């Protein structure tokens, strides 16, 4: 059985994402393009953990890429190999299994300044302003605010109940009197 190269198999792999969200598909395509640039000529059965480590070092140093991004590329490569194994293309081992993730240090959280908040709230009007105000005061993500319905807001108890988009948990958060007044008026 002829084992495809990474470049040859990448088209088959990307077919899995043809119905994915546009952003997900674009991310996978760009990751596969980089992986193909470095590893595309290798048949899948000839890519070893050592070759993957070499890619990781070269990509990080040559292209000045951060550790978290390198980890994302290795995750995609790992998924590609798992997909190839399940598709029985002639490989039975994933070379990424022995690759440890690089330690990622988070630099800092981005916090809006008072001037930036004022600019935002003074620029926005009507529903847009209420959504931004709710997001800022409640610590909600955009899609959490957009999915709110009036029945999620309990004015009697002064709380908002919403499902966190990352965890899927129902969260009940108290509202400030300022937000209550803004939503009521």
Short mmCIF file of N, CA, C and O in Angstrom, two decimals, residues 29-166:
data_model
loop_
_atom_site.label_atom_id
_atom_site.label_comp_id
_atom_site.label_asym_id
_atom_site.label_seq_id
_atom_site.Cartn_x
_atom_site.Cartn_y
_atom_site.Cartn_z
N UNK A 29 -6.83 25.53 7.48
CA UNK A 29 -6.11 25.67 6.21
C UNK A 29 -4.76 26.34 6.41
O UNK A 29 -3.75 25.89 5.84
N UNK A 30 -4.71 27.38 7.22
CA UNK A 30 -3.43 28.06 7.43
C UNK A 30 -2.46 27.18 8.21
O UNK A 30 -1.26 27.16 7.92
N UNK A 31 -2.96 26.42 9.18
CA UNK A 31 -2.09 25.52 9.92
C UNK A 31 -1.55 24.41 9.01
O UNK A 31 -0.36 24.09 9.06
N UNK A 32 -2.41 23.85 8.19
CA UNK A 32 -1.99 22.79 7.28
C UNK A 32 -0.98 23.33 6.27
O UNK A 32 -0.02 22.65 5.90
N UNK A 33 -1.16 24.57 5.83
CA UNK A 33 -0.20 25.18 4.89
C UNK A 33 1.19 25.25 5.51
O UNK A 33 2.20 24.93 4.85
N UNK A 34 1.27 25.64 6.77
CA UNK A 34 2.56 25.70 7.45
C UNK A 34 3.14 24.31 7.64
O UNK A 34 4.32 24.06 7.35
N UNK A 35 2.32 23.38 8.11
CA UNK A 35 2.79 22.01 8.31
C UNK A 35 3.28 21.40 6.99
O UNK A 35 4.29 20.70 6.95
N UNK A 36 2.57 21.69 5.93
CA UNK A 36 2.95 21.17 4.61
C UNK A 36 4.26 21.81 4.14
O UNK A 36 5.10 21.14 3.53
N UNK A 37 4.43 23.09 4.43
CA UNK A 37 5.67 23.77 4.04
C UNK A 37 6.88 23.10 4.70
O UNK A 37 7.93 22.94 4.08
N UNK A 38 6.74 22.69 5.94
CA UNK A 38 7.86 22.07 6.66
C UNK A 38 7.95 20.57 6.48
O UNK A 38 9.03 20.01 6.42
N UNK A 39 6.80 19.89 6.44
CA UNK A 39 6.79 18.42 6.49
C UNK A 39 6.10 17.76 5.29
O UNK A 39 5.95 16.54 5.26
N UNK A 40 5.65 18.56 4.33
CA UNK A 40 4.81 18.07 3.25
C UNK A 40 5.40 16.97 2.39
O UNK A 40 4.66 16.13 1.88
N UNK A 41 6.71 16.92 2.22
CA UNK A 41 7.33 15.92 1.35
C UNK A 41 7.51 14.56 2.02
O UNK A 41 7.80 13.57 1.35
N UNK A 42 7.35 14.50 3.32
CA UNK A 42 7.51 13.24 4.04
C UNK A 42 6.28 12.37 3.88
O UNK A 42 5.15 12.83 4.08
N UNK A 43 6.47 11.06 3.55
CA UNK A 43 5.33 10.14 3.66
C UNK A 43 4.91 10.06 5.13
O UNK A 43 5.76 10.18 6.03
N UNK A 44 3.65 9.87 5.39
CA UNK A 44 3.15 9.88 6.77
C UNK A 44 3.87 8.87 7.67
O UNK A 44 4.13 9.15 8.84
N UNK A 45 4.24 7.71 7.12
CA UNK A 45 4.90 6.70 7.94
C UNK A 45 6.37 7.02 8.22
O UNK A 45 7.00 6.35 9.03
N UNK A 46 6.90 8.03 7.58
CA UNK A 46 8.31 8.40 7.79
C UNK A 46 8.46 9.59 8.74
O UNK A 46 9.57 9.99 9.07
N UNK A 47 7.35 10.18 9.15
CA UNK A 47 7.41 11.29 10.10
C UNK A 47 7.51 10.71 11.50
O UNK A 47 6.62 9.99 11.95
N UNK A 48 8.62 11.01 12.15
CA UNK A 48 8.89 10.48 13.49
C UNK A 48 8.75 11.60 14.52
O UNK A 48 8.66 12.78 14.17
N UNK A 49 8.80 11.22 15.79
CA UNK A 49 8.77 12.21 16.87
C UNK A 49 9.95 13.17 16.74
O UNK A 49 9.81 14.37 17.00
N UNK A 50 11.09 12.66 16.31
CA UNK A 50 12.27 13.51 16.14
C UNK A 50 12.04 14.55 15.05
O UNK A 50 12.41 15.72 15.21
N UNK A 51 11.42 14.16 13.96
CA UNK A 51 11.12 15.10 12.87
C UNK A 51 10.12 16.15 13.34
O UNK A 51 10.25 17.34 13.02
N UNK A 52 9.14 15.73 14.14
CA UNK A 52 8.16 16.68 14.66
C UNK A 52 8.84 17.66 15.61
O UNK A 52 8.59 18.87 15.56
N UNK A 53 9.74 17.17 16.46
CA UNK A 53 10.50 18.05 17.36
C UNK A 53 11.34 19.04 16.55
O UNK A 53 11.41 20.22 16.90
N UNK A 54 11.95 18.56 15.49
CA UNK A 54 12.77 19.44 14.64
C UNK A 54 11.90 20.53 14.02
O UNK A 54 12.27 21.70 13.99
N UNK A 55 10.71 20.15 13.53
CA UNK A 55 9.77 21.13 12.99
C UNK A 55 9.43 22.18 14.05
O UNK A 55 9.46 23.38 13.79
N UNK A 56 9.14 21.71 15.23
CA UNK A 56 8.73 22.60 16.31
C UNK A 56 9.82 23.63 16.62
O UNK A 56 9.54 24.82 16.74
N UNK A 57 11.05 23.19 16.69
CA UNK A 57 12.17 24.09 16.98
C UNK A 57 12.40 25.05 15.83
O UNK A 57 12.53 26.26 16.04
N UNK A 58 12.45 24.54 14.61
CA UNK A 58 12.69 25.39 13.43
C UNK A 58 11.59 26.43 13.27
O UNK A 58 11.88 27.61 13.03
N UNK A 59 10.36 25.99 13.39
CA UNK A 59 9.23 26.90 13.19
C UNK A 59 9.24 28.01 14.23
O UNK A 59 9.04 29.17 13.92
N UNK A 60 9.52 27.63 15.46
CA UNK A 60 9.53 28.61 16.55
C UNK A 60 10.65 29.62 16.35
O UNK A 60 10.45 30.82 16.48
N UNK A 61 11.84 29.15 16.04
CA UNK A 61 13.00 30.04 15.92
C UNK A 61 13.00 30.83 14.61
O UNK A 61 13.24 32.03 14.60
N UNK A 62 12.72 30.15 13.52
CA UNK A 62 12.78 30.78 12.20
C UNK A 62 11.67 31.81 12.01
O UNK A 62 11.91 32.91 11.52
N UNK A 63 10.46 31.45 12.39
CA UNK A 63 9.32 32.32 12.16
C UNK A 63 8.93 33.15 13.39
O UNK A 63 7.93 33.85 13.36
N UNK A 64 9.71 33.02 14.48
CA UNK A 64 9.45 33.79 15.71
C UNK A 64 8.03 33.59 16.22
O UNK A 64 7.28 34.53 16.46
N UNK A 65 7.66 32.34 16.39
CA UNK A 65 6.31 31.97 16.80
C UNK A 65 6.29 31.68 18.30
O UNK A 65 7.22 31.11 18.84
N UNK A 66 5.21 32.05 18.95
CA UNK A 66 5.07 31.83 20.39
C UNK A 66 4.73 30.37 20.68
O UNK A 66 4.19 29.66 19.84
N UNK A 67 5.04 29.97 21.92
CA UNK A 67 4.85 28.58 22.34
C UNK A 67 3.41 28.10 22.18
O UNK A 67 3.17 26.97 21.75
N UNK A 68 2.44 28.93 22.53
CA UNK A 68 1.04 28.53 22.41
C UNK A 68 0.64 28.23 20.98
O UNK A 68 -0.10 27.29 20.72
N UNK A 69 1.16 29.02 20.04
CA UNK A 69 0.85 28.79 18.63
C UNK A 69 1.49 27.50 18.15
O UNK A 69 0.87 26.72 17.42
N UNK A 70 2.73 27.26 18.58
CA UNK A 70 3.40 26.00 18.21
C UNK A 70 2.59 24.83 18.74
O UNK A 70 2.39 23.84 18.03
N UNK A 71 2.10 24.93 19.97
CA UNK A 71 1.27 23.86 20.54
C UNK A 71 0.02 23.62 19.70
O UNK A 71 -0.40 22.47 19.49
N UNK A 72 -0.58 24.70 19.19
CA UNK A 72 -1.77 24.56 18.34
C UNK A 72 -1.45 23.78 17.06
O UNK A 72 -2.23 22.94 16.62
N UNK A 73 -0.30 24.06 16.46
CA UNK A 73 0.10 23.36 15.24
C UNK A 73 0.36 21.88 15.52
O UNK A 73 -0.01 21.02 14.72
N UNK A 74 0.98 21.59 16.64
CA UNK A 74 1.24 20.19 16.99
C UNK A 74 -0.08 19.47 17.26
O UNK A 74 -0.25 18.32 16.87
N UNK A 75 -1.03 20.15 17.87
CA UNK A 75 -2.36 19.55 18.10
C UNK A 75 -3.04 19.21 16.78
O UNK A 75 -3.65 18.15 16.63
N UNK A 76 -2.94 20.12 15.81
CA UNK A 76 -3.52 19.87 14.49
C UNK A 76 -2.82 18.70 13.82
O UNK A 76 -3.47 17.82 13.24
N UNK A 77 -1.50 18.67 13.91
CA UNK A 77 -0.74 17.55 13.32
C UNK A 77 -1.12 16.23 13.99
O UNK A 77 -1.32 15.22 13.30
N UNK A 78 -1.26 16.25 15.29
CA UNK A 78 -1.68 15.06 16.04
C UNK A 78 -3.05 14.59 15.57
O UNK A 78 -3.26 13.40 15.33
N UNK A 79 -3.98 15.53 15.40
CA UNK A 79 -5.32 15.18 14.93
C UNK A 79 -5.27 14.62 13.52
O UNK A 79 -5.97 13.67 13.19
N UNK A 80 -4.43 15.21 12.67
CA UNK A 80 -4.28 14.72 11.30
C UNK A 80 -3.81 13.25 11.32
O UNK A 80 -4.36 12.41 10.60
N UNK A 81 -2.83 12.94 12.16
CA UNK A 81 -2.34 11.56 12.24
C UNK A 81 -3.41 10.62 12.80
O UNK A 81 -3.57 9.50 12.29
N UNK A 82 -4.13 11.05 13.82
CA UNK A 82 -5.20 10.19 14.36
C UNK A 82 -6.26 9.92 13.31
O UNK A 82 -6.79 8.81 13.21
N UNK A 83 -6.56 10.94 12.50
CA UNK A 83 -7.52 10.77 11.42
C UNK A 83 -7.00 9.78 10.38
O UNK A 83 -7.74 8.91 9.91
N UNK A 84 -5.72 9.89 10.05
CA UNK A 84 -5.11 8.97 9.07
C UNK A 84 -5.10 7.54 9.60
O UNK A 84 -5.33 6.59 8.84
N UNK A 85 -4.84 7.38 10.88
CA UNK A 85 -4.84 6.04 11.48
C UNK A 85 -6.23 5.43 11.40
O UNK A 85 -6.40 4.27 10.99
N UNK A 86 -7.26 6.22 11.74
CA UNK A 86 -8.64 5.72 11.67
C UNK A 86 -9.06 5.41 10.24
O UNK A 86 -9.84 4.50 10.00
N UNK A 87 -8.52 6.19 9.29
CA UNK A 87 -8.85 5.97 7.88
C UNK A 87 -8.05 4.81 7.27
O UNK A 87 -8.24 4.49 6.10
N UNK A 88 -7.18 4.23 8.06
CA UNK A 88 -6.37 3.07 7.65
C UNK A 88 -5.58 3.34 6.37
O UNK A 88 -5.63 2.57 5.41
N UNK A 89 -4.84 4.44 6.39
CA UNK A 89 -4.01 4.78 5.22
C UNK A 89 -2.65 4.06 5.25
O UNK A 89 -1.84 4.26 4.37
N UNK A 90 -2.43 3.24 6.26
CA UNK A 90 -1.21 2.46 6.31
C UNK A 90 -0.26 2.83 7.43
O UNK A 90 0.87 2.35 7.48
N UNK A 91 -0.71 3.67 8.33
CA UNK A 91 0.12 3.99 9.50
C UNK A 91 -0.63 3.53 10.75
O UNK A 91 -1.86 3.48 10.77
N UNK A 92 0.14 3.18 11.77
CA UNK A 92 -0.50 2.69 12.98
C UNK A 92 0.01 3.40 14.23
O UNK A 92 -0.37 3.05 15.34
N UNK A 93 0.85 4.42 14.03
CA UNK A 93 1.43 5.12 15.17
C UNK A 93 1.42 6.62 14.91
O UNK A 93 1.72 7.08 13.81
N UNK A 94 1.09 7.37 15.94
CA UNK A 94 1.08 8.83 15.85
C UNK A 94 2.39 9.37 16.44
O UNK A 94 2.62 9.22 17.63
N UNK A 95 3.23 10.01 15.62
CA UNK A 95 4.50 10.51 16.12
C UNK A 95 4.36 11.67 17.11
O UNK A 95 5.31 12.02 17.79
N UNK A 96 3.19 12.23 17.20
CA UNK A 96 2.96 13.36 18.12
C UNK A 96 2.64 12.89 19.54
O UNK A 96 2.62 13.70 20.46
N UNK A 97 2.38 11.59 19.70
CA UNK A 97 1.99 11.08 21.01
C UNK A 97 3.05 11.34 22.07
O UNK A 97 2.72 11.52 23.24
N UNK A 98 4.33 11.33 21.70
CA UNK A 98 5.40 11.51 22.66
C UNK A 98 5.88 12.95 22.78
O UNK A 98 6.84 13.23 23.49
N UNK A 99 5.21 13.86 22.08
CA UNK A 99 5.61 15.26 22.09
C UNK A 99 4.91 15.96 23.26
O UNK A 99 3.69 15.98 23.33
N UNK A 100 5.71 16.53 24.14
CA UNK A 100 5.13 17.27 25.26
C UNK A 100 4.84 18.70 24.82
O UNK A 100 5.60 19.28 24.05
N UNK A 101 3.75 19.23 25.30
CA UNK A 101 3.38 20.61 24.97
C UNK A 101 4.39 21.56 25.59
O UNK A 101 4.91 21.32 26.68
N UNK A 102 4.67 22.65 24.87
CA UNK A 102 5.54 23.69 25.40
C UNK A 102 4.80 24.44 26.50
O UNK A 102 3.58 24.64 26.42
N UNK A 103 5.53 24.85 27.50
CA UNK A 103 4.91 25.60 28.59
C UNK A 103 4.59 27.01 28.10
O UNK A 103 5.42 27.69 27.52
N UNK A 104 3.36 27.41 28.33
CA UNK A 104 2.90 28.72 27.88
C UNK A 104 2.75 29.63 29.09
O UNK A 104 2.08 29.27 30.06
N UNK A 105 3.39 30.77 29.01
CA UNK A 105 3.23 31.76 30.07
C UNK A 105 2.35 32.88 29.53
O UNK A 105 2.61 33.43 28.46
N UNK A 106 1.30 33.15 30.25
CA UNK A 106 0.39 34.20 29.83
C UNK A 106 0.97 35.54 30.27
O UNK A 106 1.30 35.73 31.43
N UNK A 107 1.07 36.44 29.31
CA UNK A 107 1.71 37.72 29.60
C UNK A 107 0.85 38.58 30.52
O UNK A 107 1.22 38.88 31.63
N UNK A 108 -0.29 39.02 30.06
CA UNK A 108 -1.18 39.83 30.89
C UNK A 108 -2.55 39.85 30.26
O UNK A 108 -2.72 39.68 29.06
N UNK A 109 -3.53 40.09 31.11
CA UNK A 109 -4.89 40.25 30.60
C UNK A 109 -5.03 41.66 30.06
O UNK A 109 -4.49 42.61 30.62
N UNK A 110 -5.79 41.80 29.02
CA UNK A 110 -6.04 43.12 28.43
C UNK A 110 -7.24 43.71 29.15
O UNK A 110 -8.34 43.15 29.11
N UNK A 111 -7.04 44.82 29.82
CA UNK A 111 -8.10 45.49 30.55
C UNK A 111 -8.30 46.86 29.93
O UNK A 111 -7.34 47.60 29.68
N UNK A 112 -9.55 47.19 29.68
CA UNK A 112 -9.85 48.51 29.11
C UNK A 112 -9.61 49.60 30.15
O UNK A 112 -9.93 49.43 31.33
N UNK A 113 -9.08 50.71 29.69
CA UNK A 113 -8.90 51.85 30.57
C UNK A 113 -10.24 52.57 30.73
O UNK A 113 -11.17 52.35 29.94
N UNK A 114 -10.32 53.44 31.70
CA UNK A 114 -11.53 54.23 31.90
C UNK A 114 -11.84 55.06 30.66
O UNK A 114 -13.01 55.16 30.25
N UNK A 115 -10.81 55.64 30.05
CA UNK A 115 -11.01 56.44 28.84
C UNK A 115 -11.57 55.59 27.70
O UNK A 115 -12.44 56.03 26.95
N UNK A 116 -11.05 54.36 27.56
CA UNK A 116 -11.54 53.46 26.50
C UNK A 116 -13.00 53.07 26.75
O UNK A 116 -13.80 53.03 25.81
N UNK A 117 -13.34 52.80 28.00
CA UNK A 117 -14.72 52.45 28.33
C UNK A 117 -15.65 53.64 28.04
O UNK A 117 -16.71 53.47 27.43
N UNK A 118 -15.23 54.82 28.45
CA UNK A 118 -16.05 56.02 28.19
C UNK A 118 -16.23 56.25 26.70
O UNK A 118 -17.33 56.57 26.25
N UNK A 119 -15.17 56.10 25.94
CA UNK A 119 -15.24 56.27 24.49
C UNK A 119 -16.24 55.28 23.88
O UNK A 119 -17.08 55.65 23.06
N UNK A 120 -16.14 54.03 24.30
CA UNK A 120 -17.06 53.00 23.81
C UNK A 120 -18.51 53.34 24.13
O UNK A 120 -19.37 53.34 23.24
N UNK A 121 -18.78 53.62 25.39
CA UNK A 121 -20.15 53.86 25.81
C UNK A 121 -20.72 55.16 25.26
O UNK A 121 -21.92 55.26 25.01
N UNK A 122 -19.88 56.16 25.04
CA UNK A 122 -20.35 57.42 24.46
C UNK A 122 -20.56 57.31 22.95
O UNK A 122 -21.31 58.09 22.38
N UNK A 123 -19.88 56.37 22.32
CA UNK A 123 -20.00 56.19 20.87
C UNK A 123 -21.23 55.35 20.52
O UNK A 123 -21.91 55.61 19.54
N UNK A 124 -21.49 54.34 21.33
CA UNK A 124 -22.60 53.42 21.04
C UNK A 124 -23.93 53.99 21.50
O UNK A 124 -23.99 54.78 22.44
N UNK A 125 -24.99 53.54 20.84
CA UNK A 125 -26.33 54.00 21.19
C UNK A 125 -27.29 52.83 21.26
O UNK A 125 -27.05 51.78 20.67
N UNK A 126 -28.37 53.03 21.96
CA UNK A 126 -29.50 52.10 22.03
C UNK A 126 -29.08 50.70 22.44
O UNK A 126 -28.41 50.53 23.46
N UNK A 127 -29.48 49.69 21.65
CA UNK A 127 -29.21 48.29 21.99
C UNK A 127 -27.71 48.01 22.08
O UNK A 127 -27.26 47.26 22.95
N UNK A 128 -26.93 48.59 21.16
CA UNK A 128 -25.48 48.35 21.16
C UNK A 128 -24.86 48.80 22.48
O UNK A 128 -24.02 48.11 23.05
N UNK A 129 -25.29 49.95 22.97
CA UNK A 129 -24.76 50.48 24.23
C UNK A 129 -25.16 49.58 25.39
O UNK A 129 -24.35 49.26 26.26
N UNK A 130 -26.43 49.13 25.40
CA UNK A 130 -26.90 48.24 26.47
C UNK A 130 -26.14 46.91 26.46
O UNK A 130 -25.80 46.38 27.52
N UNK A 131 -25.88 46.37 25.27
CA UNK A 131 -25.14 45.12 25.18
C UNK A 131 -23.71 45.29 25.70
O UNK A 131 -23.21 44.45 26.46
N UNK A 132 -23.06 46.37 25.32
CA UNK A 132 -21.69 46.61 25.76
C UNK A 132 -21.66 46.84 27.27
O UNK A 132 -20.79 46.32 27.96
N UNK A 133 -22.60 47.60 27.76
CA UNK A 133 -22.69 47.86 29.20
C UNK A 133 -22.90 46.56 29.97
O UNK A 133 -22.25 46.31 31.00
N UNK A 134 -23.78 45.72 29.48
CA UNK A 134 -24.04 44.43 30.11
C UNK A 134 -22.78 43.56 30.11
O UNK A 134 -22.41 42.96 31.12
N UNK A 135 -22.09 43.52 28.98
CA UNK A 135 -20.86 42.73 28.89
C UNK A 135 -19.80 43.24 29.86
O UNK A 135 -19.17 42.45 30.58
N UNK A 136 -19.62 44.55 29.91
CA UNK A 136 -18.61 45.13 30.79
C UNK A 136 -18.92 44.92 32.27
O UNK A 136 -18.05 44.54 33.05
N UNK A 137 -20.17 45.18 32.65
CA UNK A 137 -20.52 45.10 34.06
C UNK A 137 -20.75 43.69 34.57
O UNK A 137 -20.62 43.42 35.76
N UNK A 138 -21.08 42.78 33.66
CA UNK A 138 -21.38 41.41 34.07
C UNK A 138 -20.24 40.44 33.78
O UNK A 138 -20.29 39.28 34.18
N UNK A 139 -19.21 40.90 33.03
CA UNK A 139 -18.10 40.02 32.69
C UNK A 139 -18.49 38.93 31.70
O UNK A 139 -18.01 37.81 31.77
N UNK A 140 -19.38 39.29 30.79
CA UNK A 140 -19.90 38.31 29.83
C UNK A 140 -19.18 38.43 28.50
O UNK A 140 -18.73 39.51 28.12
N UNK A 141 -19.11 37.32 27.79
CA UNK A 141 -18.57 37.31 26.43
C UNK A 141 -19.65 37.79 25.46
O UNK A 141 -20.84 37.77 25.77
N UNK A 142 -19.20 38.19 24.27
CA UNK A 142 -20.13 38.74 23.28
C UNK A 142 -21.27 37.78 22.98
O UNK A 142 -22.44 38.16 23.02
N UNK A 143 -20.95 36.51 22.69
CA UNK A 143 -22.03 35.57 22.33
C UNK A 143 -22.97 35.30 23.51
O UNK A 143 -24.14 35.00 23.32
N UNK A 144 -22.47 35.45 24.74
CA UNK A 144 -23.34 35.29 25.91
C UNK A 144 -24.33 36.45 25.99
O UNK A 144 -25.51 36.24 26.28
N UNK A 145 -23.86 37.65 25.72
CA UNK A 145 -24.75 38.82 25.74
C UNK A 145 -25.75 38.73 24.59
O UNK A 145 -26.94 38.99 24.78
N UNK A 146 -25.27 38.34 23.41
CA UNK A 146 -26.16 38.26 22.25
C UNK A 146 -27.25 37.20 22.41
O UNK A 146 -28.32 37.32 21.82
N UNK A 147 -26.96 36.18 23.20
CA UNK A 147 -27.97 35.11 23.36
C UNK A 147 -28.93 35.37 24.53
O UNK A 147 -29.85 34.59 24.76
N UNK A 148 -28.74 36.48 25.26
CA UNK A 148 -29.64 36.81 26.36
C UNK A 148 -31.06 37.09 25.85
O UNK A 148 -31.25 37.67 24.79
N UNK A 149 -32.02 36.68 26.67
CA UNK A 149 -33.42 37.00 26.41
C UNK A 149 -33.93 37.73 27.65
O UNK A 149 -33.36 37.61 28.73
N UNK A 150 -35.00 38.48 27.48
CA UNK A 150 -35.54 39.25 28.61
C UNK A 150 -35.88 38.34 29.78
O UNK A 150 -35.76 38.74 30.94
N UNK A 151 -36.33 37.11 29.52
CA UNK A 151 -36.68 36.22 30.62
C UNK A 151 -35.45 35.74 31.41
O UNK A 151 -35.59 35.20 32.51
N UNK A 152 -34.23 35.97 30.88
CA UNK A 152 -33.00 35.64 31.61
C UNK A 152 -32.68 36.68 32.69
O UNK A 152 -31.81 36.46 33.53
N UNK A 153 -33.37 37.81 32.62
CA UNK A 153 -33.11 38.90 33.56
C UNK A 153 -34.23 38.93 34.59
O UNK A 153 -35.41 39.09 34.26
N UNK A 154 -33.85 38.75 35.84
CA UNK A 154 -34.81 38.77 36.94
C UNK A 154 -34.64 40.09 37.69
O UNK A 154 -33.76 40.24 38.54
N UNK A 155 -35.48 41.07 37.32
CA UNK A 155 -35.38 42.39 37.93
C UNK A 155 -35.75 42.37 39.42
O UNK A 155 -35.22 43.14 40.21
N UNK A 156 -36.65 41.46 39.79
CA UNK A 156 -37.06 41.35 41.19
C UNK A 156 -35.90 40.96 42.09
O UNK A 156 -35.71 41.53 43.17
N UNK A 157 -35.13 39.99 41.66
CA UNK A 157 -33.96 39.54 42.43
C UNK A 157 -32.70 40.31 42.06
O UNK A 157 -31.69 40.20 42.75
N UNK A 158 -32.75 41.03 40.94
CA UNK A 158 -31.59 41.80 40.51
C UNK A 158 -30.45 40.93 39.99
O UNK A 158 -29.28 41.20 40.27
N UNK A 159 -30.80 39.88 39.22
CA UNK A 159 -29.78 38.96 38.70
C UNK A 159 -30.02 38.68 37.21
O UNK A 159 -31.12 38.86 36.70
N UNK A 160 -28.95 38.24 36.57
CA UNK A 160 -29.02 37.75 35.19
C UNK A 160 -28.55 36.31 35.22
O UNK A 160 -27.52 35.98 35.81
N UNK A 161 -29.30 35.43 34.57
CA UNK A 161 -28.92 34.02 34.45
C UNK A 161 -28.55 33.76 33.00
O UNK A 161 -29.29 34.11 32.09
N UNK A 162 -27.37 33.18 32.79
CA UNK A 162 -26.93 32.87 31.42
C UNK A 162 -26.05 31.63 31.44
O UNK A 162 -25.53 31.24 32.48
N UNK A 163 -25.91 31.02 30.28
CA UNK A 163 -25.06 29.85 30.14
C UNK A 163 -23.70 30.29 29.64
O UNK A 163 -23.60 30.94 28.60
N UNK A 164 -22.65 29.95 30.40
CA UNK A 164 -21.30 30.31 29.99
C UNK A 164 -20.95 29.57 28.71
O UNK A 164 -21.16 28.36 28.60
N UNK A 165 -20.41 30.30 27.75
CA UNK A 165 -20.12 29.68 26.46
C UNK A 165 -18.95 28.70 26.53
O UNK A 165 -18.90 27.74 25.79
N UNK A 166 -18.00 28.91 27.43
CA UNK A 166 -16.84 28.01 27.50
C UNK A 166 -17.14 26.74 28.29
O UNK A 166 -16.67 25.66 27.94
#
